[in-house]
Amino acid sequence: MKRTMVAAAFGIAIVVLAAAGASLRAETPPGQVDFGTLSTAGSNSGFVEVNVPASLIGLAARFFDKQEPDVAKLLDGLQLVHVSVVSLNGQNRAELERRAEQFRHELETKGWERVVKVLKDEQDIGIYLKTQGKETVQGLALVVFAGKEQAVFANVVGDIRPEQLALLGERLQIEPLKKLGKITHNAEQ
Amino acid sequence: MVPFGLVLAAGLCVFGVTGYFRLSSDTATLRRSAMGSVGGTWDTKIAVHLGAMTLALVRTGSRLFPLPAEPRAALETVRAAEVGIYRLASESICAGPKSLLAATDKAMAGRGWQRVVGVCQEQDVVGVYVPGKRIGLRRMKVCVMVLHERDLVVASVSGNLEPLQALVGERLDLRSFTGVGASDWPIRAEAPVLRR
């Protein structure tokens, strides 16, 4: 009887530990932003979504580790790259602007720091960084309205800085990131 | 009385030959979920599957001939490939292209796949899926779905990316990158163009 009780207690402990481990693994990284399902805003709007998980980023890093160790190091420091580009039209513009404002507010209240704000030629670009201490970047988020045509929401989880966006876009072949990197660079100059 | 060995050999032959026209379970799931979401009846235009044995034969045969590095690397990389092309024969009952992606996402997620690219433009839809786990340079698989007007294409490729990596390593030209690099634009944490 006593042996059965000990075995049962041991079994329950294993189940509890496994559940705790699973919940820890499932925990969202601090640099990750949930933009929700942006593609559902506006029934006729076009959209492009790119979602590169850590496994694929690691794979890309292996392509560069000998010739471009800096790029490989940058990629190795990333856990997720998510980019959503939504075409704006009369149906979804107001909804997306409302959501963008909501995201900006959420980011600022959750300790994200706005490092770039550009309002130029109908472009509204906001770049936010989530940092831990002074050195470690945990994530980068972008909310962009490019004229009256497109809205871009992007989140890069991991150690990346805004000036590395174009390089990341180039190496992962994500066109919107390339463009954003160049736009922010030009605006800064 | 027909010998059992002969029946078995004939059965294996039939299975092997029909295998060229059978999609793998992952690609078939993608096809089924897409067709189910769009609705209507579909005509099969073509469904071809080239498996590991066939492509190994092609690789071995190709080594007898001199080939440029790029097609050689491509041949060495691909381990299995399949494609199915279907045409909608009746009217669609699809609620919209976005519901199609939602349906294929759900079906593929159930098999451990995740969507890495989704494109939706008017009635055209593209979805690219990769396995959530167990991928690496030596073991990579990609499933693609394209819906263009009334045509549905599903395809998948699996392969070993190491030959491709070697080629990229040889050909990578650092000077070709003209984007904005870290050295071009030093970050200024508190220097926005315009702040609210």
mmCIF file of C-alpha atoms in Angstrom:
data_model
loop_
_atom_site.group_PDB
_atom_site.id
_atom_site.type_symbol
_atom_site.label_atom_id
_atom_site.label_comp_id
_atom_site.label_asym_id
_atom_site.label_seq_id
_atom_site.Cartn_x
_atom_site.Cartn_y
_atom_site.Cartn_z
ATOM 1 C CA MET A 1 0.000 0.000 0.000
ATOM 2 C CA LYS A 2 2.749 2.404 1.040
ATOM 3 C CA ARG A 3 4.740 1.513 -2.038
ATOM 4 C CA THR A 4 1.694 2.222 -4.231
ATOM 5 C CA MET A 5 1.229 5.623 -2.592
ATOM 6 C CA VAL A 6 4.879 6.522 -3.173
ATOM 7 C CA ALA A 7 4.639 5.416 -6.810
ATOM 8 C CA ALA A 8 1.460 7.462 -7.306
ATOM 9 C CA ALA A 9 3.028 10.541 -5.690
ATOM 10 C CA PHE A 10 6.104 10.103 -7.885
ATOM 11 C CA GLY A 11 3.909 9.819 -10.988
ATOM 12 C CA ILE A 12 1.929 12.943 -10.087
ATOM 13 C CA ALA A 13 5.173 14.851 -9.457
ATOM 14 C CA ILE A 14 6.459 13.883 -12.909
ATOM 15 C CA VAL A 15 3.208 14.983 -14.567
ATOM 16 C CA VAL A 16 3.256 18.326 -12.697
ATOM 17 C CA LEU A 17 6.923 18.935 -13.597
ATOM 18 C CA ALA A 18 6.264 18.058 -17.246
ATOM 19 C CA ALA A 19 3.297 20.437 -17.347
ATOM 20 C CA ALA A 20 5.369 23.190 -15.741
ATOM 21 C CA GLY A 21 8.166 22.596 -18.260
ATOM 22 C CA ALA A 22 5.706 22.720 -21.150
ATOM 23 C CA SER A 23 4.219 25.986 -19.909
ATOM 24 C CA LEU A 24 7.683 27.483 -19.547
ATOM 25 C CA ARG A 25 8.553 26.450 -23.097
ATOM 26 C CA ALA A 26 5.272 27.836 -24.395
ATOM 27 C CA GLU A 27 5.882 31.209 -22.737
ATOM 28 C CA THR A 28 6.063 34.035 -25.231
ATOM 29 C CA PRO A 29 9.514 35.647 -25.418
ATOM 30 C CA PRO A 30 9.553 39.220 -24.067
ATOM 31 C CA GLY A 31 10.467 40.596 -27.493
ATOM 32 C CA GLN A 32 7.493 39.015 -29.233
ATOM 33 C CA VAL A 33 4.441 41.047 -30.184
ATOM 34 C CA ASP A 34 1.076 39.564 -31.054
ATOM 35 C CA PHE A 35 -0.314 41.627 -33.903
ATOM 36 C CA GLY A 36 -3.323 39.318 -34.161
ATOM 37 C CA THR A 37 -4.830 38.335 -37.479
ATOM 38 C CA LEU A 38 -4.258 41.503 -39.438
ATOM 39 C CA SER A 39 -5.127 39.762 -42.674
ATOM 40 C CA THR A 40 -8.778 39.597 -41.666
ATOM 41 C CA ALA A 41 -9.107 43.381 -41.608
ATOM 42 C CA GLY A 42 -11.005 44.290 -44.768
ATOM 43 C CA SER A 43 -12.565 41.533 -46.827
ATOM 44 C CA ASN A 44 -11.007 42.487 -50.159
ATOM 45 C CA SER A 45 -7.602 43.675 -49.047
ATOM 46 C CA GLY A 46 -4.491 41.889 -50.235
ATOM 47 C CA PHE A 47 -1.830 40.867 -47.785
ATOM 48 C CA VAL A 48 1.558 39.259 -47.516
ATOM 49 C CA GLU A 49 2.668 37.490 -44.366
ATOM 50 C CA VAL A 50 6.135 36.178 -43.702
ATOM 51 C CA ASN A 51 6.759 34.212 -40.564
ATOM 52 C CA VAL A 52 10.271 32.821 -40.196
ATOM 53 C CA PRO A 53 10.720 30.617 -37.120
ATOM 54 C CA ALA A 54 13.987 30.008 -35.276
ATOM 55 C CA SER A 55 14.559 26.687 -37.048
ATOM 56 C CA LEU A 56 14.587 28.362 -40.468
ATOM 57 C CA ILE A 57 16.634 31.321 -39.267
ATOM 58 C CA GLY A 58 19.203 28.875 -37.898
ATOM 59 C CA LEU A 59 19.242 27.148 -41.262
ATOM 60 C CA ALA A 60 19.859 30.460 -43.022
ATOM 61 C CA ALA A 61 22.655 31.218 -40.564
ATOM 62 C CA ARG A 62 24.434 28.000 -41.586
ATOM 63 C CA PHE A 63 24.629 29.363 -45.144
ATOM 64 C CA PHE A 64 26.606 32.355 -43.977
ATOM 65 C CA ASP A 65 28.704 31.096 -41.082
ATOM 66 C CA LYS A 66 31.936 30.730 -43.057
ATOM 67 C CA GLN A 67 31.800 33.645 -45.489
ATOM 68 C CA GLU A 68 29.867 36.144 -43.385
ATOM 69 C CA PRO A 69 30.282 35.279 -39.711
ATOM 70 C CA ASP A 70 28.760 38.620 -38.665
ATOM 71 C CA VAL A 71 25.563 37.858 -40.554
ATOM 72 C CA ALA A 72 25.501 34.332 -39.137
ATOM 73 C CA LYS A 73 25.940 35.761 -35.652
ATOM 74 C CA LEU A 74 23.103 38.238 -36.235
ATOM 75 C CA LEU A 75 20.822 35.446 -37.474
ATOM 76 C CA ASP A 76 21.805 33.132 -34.632
ATOM 77 C CA GLY A 77 20.642 35.771 -32.178
ATOM 78 C CA LEU A 78 17.121 35.790 -33.603
ATOM 79 C CA GLN A 79 14.145 33.657 -32.637
ATOM 80 C CA LEU A 80 11.433 34.876 -34.958
ATOM 81 C CA VAL A 81 10.913 37.234 -37.869
ATOM 82 C CA HIS A 82 7.334 38.159 -38.607
ATOM 83 C CA VAL A 83 6.261 40.651 -41.263
ATOM 84 C CA SER A 84 2.700 41.444 -42.317
ATOM 85 C CA VAL A 85 1.988 43.769 -45.203
ATOM 86 C CA VAL A 86 -1.647 44.685 -45.705
ATOM 87 C CA SER A 87 -2.994 46.673 -48.637
ATOM 88 C CA LEU A 88 -5.062 49.606 -47.520
ATOM 89 C CA ASN A 89 -8.470 50.340 -48.949
ATOM 90 C CA GLY A 90 -11.624 52.114 -47.908
ATOM 91 C CA GLN A 91 -12.820 49.053 -46.001
ATOM 92 C CA ASN A 92 -9.829 48.421 -43.796
ATOM 93 C CA ARG A 93 -7.968 51.713 -43.466
ATOM 94 C CA ALA A 94 -9.802 52.949 -40.384
ATOM 95 C CA GLU A 95 -9.644 49.523 -38.725
ATOM 96 C CA LEU A 96 -5.895 49.169 -39.318
ATOM 97 C CA GLU A 97 -5.186 52.697 -38.151
ATOM 98 C CA ARG A 98 -7.120 51.932 -34.984
ATOM 99 C CA ARG A 99 -5.169 48.702 -34.467
ATOM 100 C CA ALA A 100 -1.856 50.447 -35.150
ATOM 101 C CA GLU A 101 -2.649 53.040 -32.527
ATOM 102 C CA GLN A 102 -3.584 50.250 -30.125
ATOM 103 C CA PHE A 103 -0.271 48.441 -30.792
ATOM 104 C CA ARG A 104 1.725 51.625 -30.295
ATOM 105 C CA HIS A 105 -0.010 52.240 -26.998
ATOM 106 C CA GLU A 106 0.473 48.622 -25.875
ATOM 107 C CA LEU A 107 4.150 48.651 -26.801
ATOM 108 C CA GLU A 108 4.801 51.843 -24.897
ATOM 109 C CA THR A 109 2.960 50.624 -21.825
ATOM 110 C CA LYS A 110 4.803 47.292 -21.899
ATOM 111 C CA GLY A 111 8.230 48.868 -21.684
ATOM 112 C CA TRP A 112 9.095 49.125 -25.359
ATOM 113 C CA GLU A 113 11.109 52.172 -26.284
ATOM 114 C CA ARG A 114 10.293 54.119 -29.423
ATOM 115 C CA VAL A 115 13.652 54.702 -31.078
ATOM 116 C CA VAL A 116 12.555 56.034 -34.454
ATOM 117 C CA LYS A 117 9.553 58.093 -35.403
ATOM 118 C CA VAL A 118 9.264 59.306 -38.970
ATOM 119 C CA LEU A 119 6.432 61.368 -40.381
ATOM 120 C CA LYS A 120 7.408 62.278 -43.894
ATOM 121 C CA ASP A 121 5.859 62.124 -47.376
ATOM 122 C CA GLU A 122 2.724 60.429 -46.022
ATOM 123 C CA GLN A 123 4.899 57.808 -44.382
ATOM 124 C CA ASP A 124 4.325 57.115 -40.728
ATOM 125 C CA ILE A 125 7.061 54.900 -39.353
ATOM 126 C CA GLY A 126 7.483 53.862 -35.761
ATOM 127 C CA ILE A 127 10.277 51.572 -34.619
ATOM 128 C CA TYR A 128 10.274 50.202 -31.095
ATOM 129 C CA LEU A 129 12.917 48.293 -29.176
ATOM 130 C CA LYS A 130 12.496 46.019 -26.206
ATOM 131 C CA THR A 131 15.695 45.919 -24.234
ATOM 132 C CA GLN A 132 16.970 44.263 -21.116
ATOM 133 C CA GLY A 133 19.504 46.490 -19.432
ATOM 134 C CA LYS A 134 21.511 48.770 -21.691
ATOM 135 C CA GLU A 135 23.030 46.229 -24.028
ATOM 136 C CA THR A 136 20.649 43.357 -24.707
ATOM 137 C CA VAL A 137 17.922 43.842 -27.294
ATOM 138 C CA GLN A 138 15.076 41.375 -26.878
ATOM 139 C CA GLY A 139 12.996 42.429 -29.818
ATOM 140 C CA LEU A 140 12.170 45.028 -32.398
ATOM 141 C CA ALA A 141 8.727 46.052 -33.603
ATOM 142 C CA LEU A 142 7.696 48.232 -36.510
ATOM 143 C CA VAL A 143 4.388 49.835 -37.265
ATOM 144 C CA VAL A 144 4.427 51.525 -40.636
ATOM 145 C CA PHE A 145 1.864 53.218 -42.813
ATOM 146 C CA ALA A 146 3.470 53.670 -46.200
ATOM 147 C CA GLY A 147 1.362 56.333 -47.829
ATOM 148 C CA LYS A 148 -2.236 55.440 -48.510
ATOM 149 C CA GLU A 149 -1.389 52.063 -49.974
ATOM 150 C CA GLN A 150 0.102 49.745 -47.393
ATOM 151 C CA ALA A 151 0.422 49.115 -43.703
ATOM 152 C CA VAL A 152 3.349 47.071 -42.441
ATOM 153 C CA PHE A 153 3.567 45.404 -39.065
ATOM 154 C CA ALA A 154 6.812 43.648 -38.267
ATOM 155 C CA ASN A 155 8.359 41.985 -35.257
ATOM 156 C CA VAL A 156 11.852 40.595 -34.986
ATOM 157 C CA VAL A 157 12.422 38.647 -31.786
ATOM 158 C CA GLY A 158 16.013 38.540 -30.633
ATOM 159 C CA ASP A 159 19.105 40.678 -30.553
ATOM 160 C CA ILE A 160 18.766 43.083 -33.469
ATOM 161 C CA ARG A 161 19.062 46.802 -33.969
ATOM 162 C CA PRO A 162 17.155 48.994 -36.431
ATOM 163 C CA GLU A 163 20.220 49.616 -38.587
ATOM 164 C CA GLN A 164 20.501 45.865 -39.177
ATOM 165 C CA LEU A 165 16.976 45.536 -40.611
ATOM 166 C CA ALA A 166 17.971 46.004 -44.250
ATOM 167 C CA LEU A 167 20.776 43.497 -43.867
ATOM 168 C CA LEU A 168 18.338 41.000 -42.351
ATOM 169 C CA GLY A 169 15.822 41.628 -45.135
ATOM 170 C CA GLU A 170 18.547 41.144 -47.709
ATOM 171 C CA ARG A 171 19.807 37.924 -46.248
ATOM 172 C CA LEU A 172 16.393 36.369 -45.535
ATOM 173 C CA GLN A 173 15.020 37.732 -48.816
ATOM 174 C CA ILE A 174 12.183 39.603 -47.115
ATOM 175 C CA GLU A 175 11.543 42.527 -49.427
ATOM 176 C CA PRO A 176 9.478 44.688 -47.009
ATOM 177 C CA LEU A 177 12.279 44.553 -44.432
ATOM 178 C CA LYS A 178 14.820 45.613 -47.053
ATOM 179 C CA LYS A 179 12.652 48.555 -48.036
ATOM 180 C CA LEU A 180 11.916 49.529 -44.453
ATOM 181 C CA GLY A 181 15.578 49.476 -43.583
ATOM 182 C CA LYS A 182 16.346 51.768 -46.496
ATOM 183 C CA ILE A 183 13.385 54.075 -45.832
ATOM 184 C CA THR A 184 14.315 54.553 -42.198
ATOM 185 C CA HIS A 185 17.929 55.022 -43.167
ATOM 186 C CA ASN A 186 17.067 57.723 -45.718
ATOM 187 C CA ALA A 187 14.664 59.429 -43.359
ATOM 188 C CA GLU A 188 17.312 59.463 -40.668
ATOM 189 C CA GLN A 189 19.774 61.117 -43.016
ATOM 190 C CA MET B 1 -1.542 -21.886 -59.174
ATOM 191 C CA VAL B 2 0.392 -18.642 -59.479
ATOM 192 C CA PRO B 3 3.500 -18.538 -57.272
ATOM 193 C CA PHE B 4 3.228 -16.197 -54.293
ATOM 194 C CA GLY B 5 6.541 -14.503 -55.173
ATOM 195 C CA LEU B 6 5.235 -13.578 -58.610
ATOM 196 C CA VAL B 7 2.056 -12.068 -57.152
ATOM 197 C CA LEU B 8 4.107 -10.126 -54.614
ATOM 198 C CA ALA B 9 6.479 -8.846 -57.301
ATOM 199 C CA ALA B 10 3.555 -7.819 -59.514
ATOM 200 C CA GLY B 11 1.903 -6.079 -56.559
ATOM 201 C CA LEU B 12 5.090 -4.215 -55.710
ATOM 202 C CA CYS B 13 5.493 -3.199 -59.356
ATOM 203 C CA VAL B 14 1.941 -1.852 -59.487
ATOM 204 C CA PHE B 15 2.462 -0.037 -56.161
ATOM 205 C CA GLY B 16 5.769 1.387 -57.390
ATOM 206 C CA VAL B 17 4.375 2.587 -60.718
ATOM 207 C CA THR B 18 1.223 4.103 -59.225
ATOM 208 C CA GLY B 19 3.486 5.807 -56.670
ATOM 209 C CA TYR B 20 4.579 8.154 -59.443
ATOM 210 C CA PHE B 21 1.016 9.467 -59.550
ATOM 211 C CA ARG B 22 0.319 9.531 -55.818
ATOM 212 C CA LEU B 23 1.068 12.556 -53.673
ATOM 213 C CA SER B 24 2.608 12.118 -50.228
ATOM 214 C CA SER B 25 0.324 12.380 -47.212
ATOM 215 C CA ASP B 26 1.423 15.933 -46.305
ATOM 216 C CA THR B 27 0.866 17.302 -49.787
ATOM 217 C CA ALA B 28 -2.385 15.363 -50.089
ATOM 218 C CA THR B 29 -3.558 16.958 -46.831
ATOM 219 C CA LEU B 30 -2.762 20.394 -48.219
ATOM 220 C CA ARG B 31 -4.649 19.573 -51.409
ATOM 221 C CA ARG B 32 -7.667 18.172 -49.558
ATOM 222 C CA SER B 33 -7.948 21.115 -47.201
ATOM 223 C CA ALA B 34 -7.635 23.614 -50.061
ATOM 224 C CA MET B 35 -10.194 21.817 -52.181
ATOM 225 C CA GLY B 36 -12.508 21.393 -49.207
ATOM 226 C CA SER B 37 -12.307 25.084 -48.418
ATOM 227 C CA VAL B 38 -12.903 26.234 -51.980
ATOM 228 C CA GLY B 39 -15.592 23.610 -52.538
ATOM 229 C CA GLY B 40 -16.961 22.506 -55.876
ATOM 230 C CA THR B 41 -15.627 19.683 -58.015
ATOM 231 C CA TRP B 42 -12.055 19.504 -59.225
ATOM 232 C CA ASP B 43 -10.428 17.900 -62.245
ATOM 233 C CA THR B 44 -6.948 16.513 -61.859
ATOM 234 C CA LYS B 45 -4.684 17.838 -64.579
ATOM 235 C CA ILE B 46 -1.557 16.124 -63.375
ATOM 236 C CA ALA B 47 -0.141 14.572 -60.204
ATOM 237 C CA VAL B 48 3.463 13.435 -60.302
ATOM 238 C CA HIS B 49 5.675 12.198 -57.508
ATOM 239 C CA LEU B 50 9.382 11.594 -57.942
ATOM 240 C CA GLY B 51 10.658 9.710 -54.947
ATOM 241 C CA ALA B 52 14.066 9.129 -53.428
ATOM 242 C CA MET B 53 14.892 6.103 -55.600
ATOM 243 C CA THR B 54 14.031 7.796 -58.867
ATOM 244 C CA LEU B 55 15.988 10.917 -57.987
ATOM 245 C CA ALA B 56 18.940 8.828 -56.784
ATOM 246 C CA LEU B 57 18.968 7.197 -60.215
ATOM 247 C CA VAL B 58 18.819 10.620 -61.873
ATOM 248 C CA ARG B 59 21.696 11.866 -59.660
ATOM 249 C CA THR B 60 23.798 8.806 -60.427
ATOM 250 C CA GLY B 61 23.081 9.100 -64.142
ATOM 251 C CA SER B 62 23.838 12.793 -64.186
ATOM 252 C CA ARG B 63 27.328 12.149 -62.796
ATOM 253 C CA LEU B 64 28.194 10.533 -66.102
ATOM 254 C CA PHE B 65 27.792 13.887 -67.834
ATOM 255 C CA PRO B 66 29.594 17.165 -67.272
ATOM 256 C CA LEU B 67 27.174 19.722 -65.854
ATOM 257 C CA PRO B 68 27.579 23.331 -64.679
ATOM 258 C CA ALA B 69 27.785 23.749 -60.909
ATOM 259 C CA GLU B 70 24.291 25.221 -60.419
ATOM 260 C CA PRO B 71 22.208 22.424 -61.993
ATOM 261 C CA ARG B 72 24.558 19.899 -60.421
ATOM 262 C CA ALA B 73 23.936 21.399 -56.976
ATOM 263 C CA ALA B 74 20.181 21.446 -57.649
ATOM 264 C CA LEU B 75 20.206 17.768 -58.622
ATOM 265 C CA GLU B 76 22.275 16.865 -55.591
ATOM 266 C CA THR B 77 19.954 18.841 -53.329
ATOM 267 C CA VAL B 78 16.546 17.496 -54.321
ATOM 268 C CA ARG B 79 15.691 14.146 -52.748
ATOM 269 C CA ALA B 80 11.971 14.005 -53.515
ATOM 270 C CA ALA B 81 9.615 16.228 -55.417
ATOM 271 C CA GLU B 82 5.963 16.160 -56.302
ATOM 272 C CA VAL B 83 3.399 18.386 -57.880
ATOM 273 C CA GLY B 84 -0.324 18.231 -58.422
ATOM 274 C CA ILE B 85 -2.293 20.566 -60.672
ATOM 275 C CA TYR B 86 -6.059 20.719 -60.451
ATOM 276 C CA ARG B 87 -8.749 22.814 -62.079
ATOM 277 C CA LEU B 88 -12.042 23.820 -60.559
ATOM 278 C CA ALA B 89 -14.729 22.291 -62.753
ATOM 279 C CA SER B 90 -17.745 23.816 -61.042
ATOM 280 C CA GLU B 91 -18.540 27.045 -59.281
ATOM 281 C CA SER B 92 -16.640 27.768 -56.082
ATOM 282 C CA ILE B 93 -18.515 27.944 -52.813
ATOM 283 C CA CYS B 94 -15.493 29.453 -51.079
ATOM 284 C CA ALA B 95 -16.183 32.155 -48.499
ATOM 285 C CA GLY B 96 -13.000 33.935 -49.595
ATOM 286 C CA PRO B 97 -9.295 33.401 -50.118
ATOM 287 C CA LYS B 98 -8.537 34.243 -46.490
ATOM 288 C CA SER B 99 -10.731 31.397 -45.276
ATOM 289 C CA LEU B 100 -8.784 29.123 -47.615
ATOM 290 C CA LEU B 101 -5.513 29.999 -45.904
ATOM 291 C CA ALA B 102 -7.131 29.556 -42.504
ATOM 292 C CA ALA B 103 -8.323 26.074 -43.515
ATOM 293 C CA THR B 104 -4.965 24.979 -44.926
ATOM 294 C CA ASP B 105 -3.166 26.429 -41.876
ATOM 295 C CA LYS B 106 -5.344 24.360 -39.569
ATOM 296 C CA ALA B 107 -4.938 21.163 -41.578
ATOM 297 C CA MET B 108 -1.169 21.522 -41.880
ATOM 298 C CA ALA B 109 -0.742 22.540 -38.234
ATOM 299 C CA GLY B 110 -2.424 19.263 -37.331
ATOM 300 C CA ARG B 111 0.455 17.500 -39.082
ATOM 301 C CA GLY B 112 3.119 19.655 -37.416
ATOM 302 C CA TRP B 113 3.628 22.116 -40.266
ATOM 303 C CA GLN B 114 3.610 25.876 -40.034
ATOM 304 C CA ARG B 115 3.047 28.531 -42.632
ATOM 305 C CA VAL B 116 6.058 30.726 -43.328
ATOM 306 C CA VAL B 117 4.634 32.700 -46.222
ATOM 307 C CA GLY B 118 1.071 33.658 -47.002
ATOM 308 C CA VAL B 119 0.040 35.866 -49.886
ATOM 309 C CA CYS B 120 -3.464 36.862 -50.781
ATOM 310 C CA GLN B 121 -4.207 39.134 -53.692
ATOM 311 C CA GLU B 122 -7.758 39.354 -55.012
ATOM 312 C CA GLN B 123 -8.647 35.698 -55.716
ATOM 313 C CA ASP B 124 -5.060 34.429 -55.796
ATOM 314 C CA VAL B 125 -3.622 32.719 -52.750
ATOM 315 C CA VAL B 126 -0.159 31.384 -51.986
ATOM 316 C CA GLY B 127 0.846 29.431 -48.890
ATOM 317 C CA VAL B 128 4.290 28.059 -48.123
ATOM 318 C CA TYR B 129 4.669 25.579 -45.279
ATOM 319 C CA VAL B 130 7.629 24.002 -43.521
ATOM 320 C CA PRO B 131 7.724 21.380 -40.780
ATOM 321 C CA GLY B 132 7.690 22.876 -37.301
ATOM 322 C CA LYS B 133 10.435 20.530 -36.121
ATOM 323 C CA ARG B 134 13.089 18.193 -37.435
ATOM 324 C CA ILE B 135 14.459 20.384 -40.164
ATOM 325 C CA GLY B 136 18.087 21.018 -40.862
ATOM 326 C CA LEU B 137 20.547 21.375 -43.688
ATOM 327 C CA ARG B 138 20.412 17.650 -44.404
ATOM 328 C CA ARG B 139 16.692 17.335 -44.005
ATOM 329 C CA MET B 140 14.493 20.081 -45.390
ATOM 330 C CA LYS B 141 10.997 19.918 -46.740
ATOM 331 C CA VAL B 142 8.708 22.585 -48.141
ATOM 332 C CA CYS B 143 5.062 22.377 -49.191
ATOM 333 C CA VAL B 144 3.561 25.032 -51.433
ATOM 334 C CA MET B 145 0.000 25.763 -52.414
ATOM 335 C CA VAL B 146 -0.988 28.229 -55.127
ATOM 336 C CA LEU B 147 -4.543 29.047 -56.084
ATOM 337 C CA HIS B 148 -4.753 31.159 -59.204
ATOM 338 C CA GLU B 149 -8.280 31.830 -60.436
ATOM 339 C CA ARG B 150 -9.609 28.279 -61.015
ATOM 340 C CA ASP B 151 -6.270 26.473 -60.904
ATOM 341 C CA LEU B 152 -4.856 24.886 -57.783
ATOM 342 C CA VAL B 153 -1.228 23.800 -57.617
ATOM 343 C CA VAL B 154 0.195 21.887 -54.681
ATOM 344 C CA ALA B 155 3.818 20.890 -54.603
ATOM 345 C CA SER B 156 6.447 19.746 -52.202
ATOM 346 C CA VAL B 157 10.177 19.337 -52.327
ATOM 347 C CA SER B 158 12.437 17.672 -49.820
ATOM 348 C CA GLY B 159 16.156 17.641 -49.923
ATOM 349 C CA ASN B 160 19.583 17.959 -48.478
ATOM 350 C CA LEU B 161 20.722 21.570 -48.641
ATOM 351 C CA GLU B 162 24.415 20.869 -48.042
ATOM 352 C CA PRO B 163 25.387 20.841 -51.759
ATOM 353 C CA LEU B 164 23.547 24.140 -52.157
ATOM 354 C CA GLN B 165 25.288 25.546 -49.093
ATOM 355 C CA ALA B 166 28.654 24.613 -50.576
ATOM 356 C CA LEU B 167 27.751 26.392 -53.817
ATOM 357 C CA VAL B 168 26.530 29.485 -51.986
ATOM 358 C CA GLY B 169 29.728 29.463 -49.961
ATOM 359 C CA GLU B 170 31.813 29.454 -53.138
ATOM 360 C CA ARG B 171 29.760 32.066 -54.983
ATOM 361 C CA LEU B 172 28.786 34.442 -52.201
ATOM 362 C CA ASP B 173 30.077 37.866 -53.074
ATOM 363 C CA LEU B 174 30.135 40.217 -50.135
ATOM 364 C CA ARG B 175 30.396 43.217 -52.453
ATOM 365 C CA SER B 176 27.024 42.407 -54.016
ATOM 366 C CA PHE B 177 25.237 43.619 -50.908
ATOM 367 C CA THR B 178 24.252 47.234 -51.405
ATOM 368 C CA GLY B 179 21.768 47.569 -48.579
ATOM 369 C CA VAL B 180 22.169 49.419 -45.362
ATOM 370 C CA GLY B 181 24.603 47.603 -43.147
ATOM 371 C CA ALA B 182 25.388 48.073 -39.519
ATOM 372 C CA SER B 183 28.398 50.187 -40.328
ATOM 373 C CA ASP B 184 26.412 52.560 -42.565
ATOM 374 C CA TRP B 185 23.961 53.796 -40.008
ATOM 375 C CA PRO B 186 25.044 53.977 -36.404
ATOM 376 C CA ILE B 187 22.062 53.721 -34.110
ATOM 377 C CA ARG B 188 21.030 56.716 -32.123
ATOM 378 C CA ALA B 189 18.632 55.483 -29.532
ATOM 379 C CA GLU B 190 17.063 58.861 -28.922
ATOM 380 C CA ALA B 191 17.413 60.683 -32.182
ATOM 381 C CA PRO B 192 14.148 60.372 -34.088
ATOM 382 C CA VAL B 193 13.426 62.597 -37.060
ATOM 383 C CA LEU B 194 10.237 63.722 -35.455
ATOM 384 C CA ARG B 195 8.851 62.706 -32.129
ATOM 385 C CA ARG B 196 5.382 63.194 -30.859
#
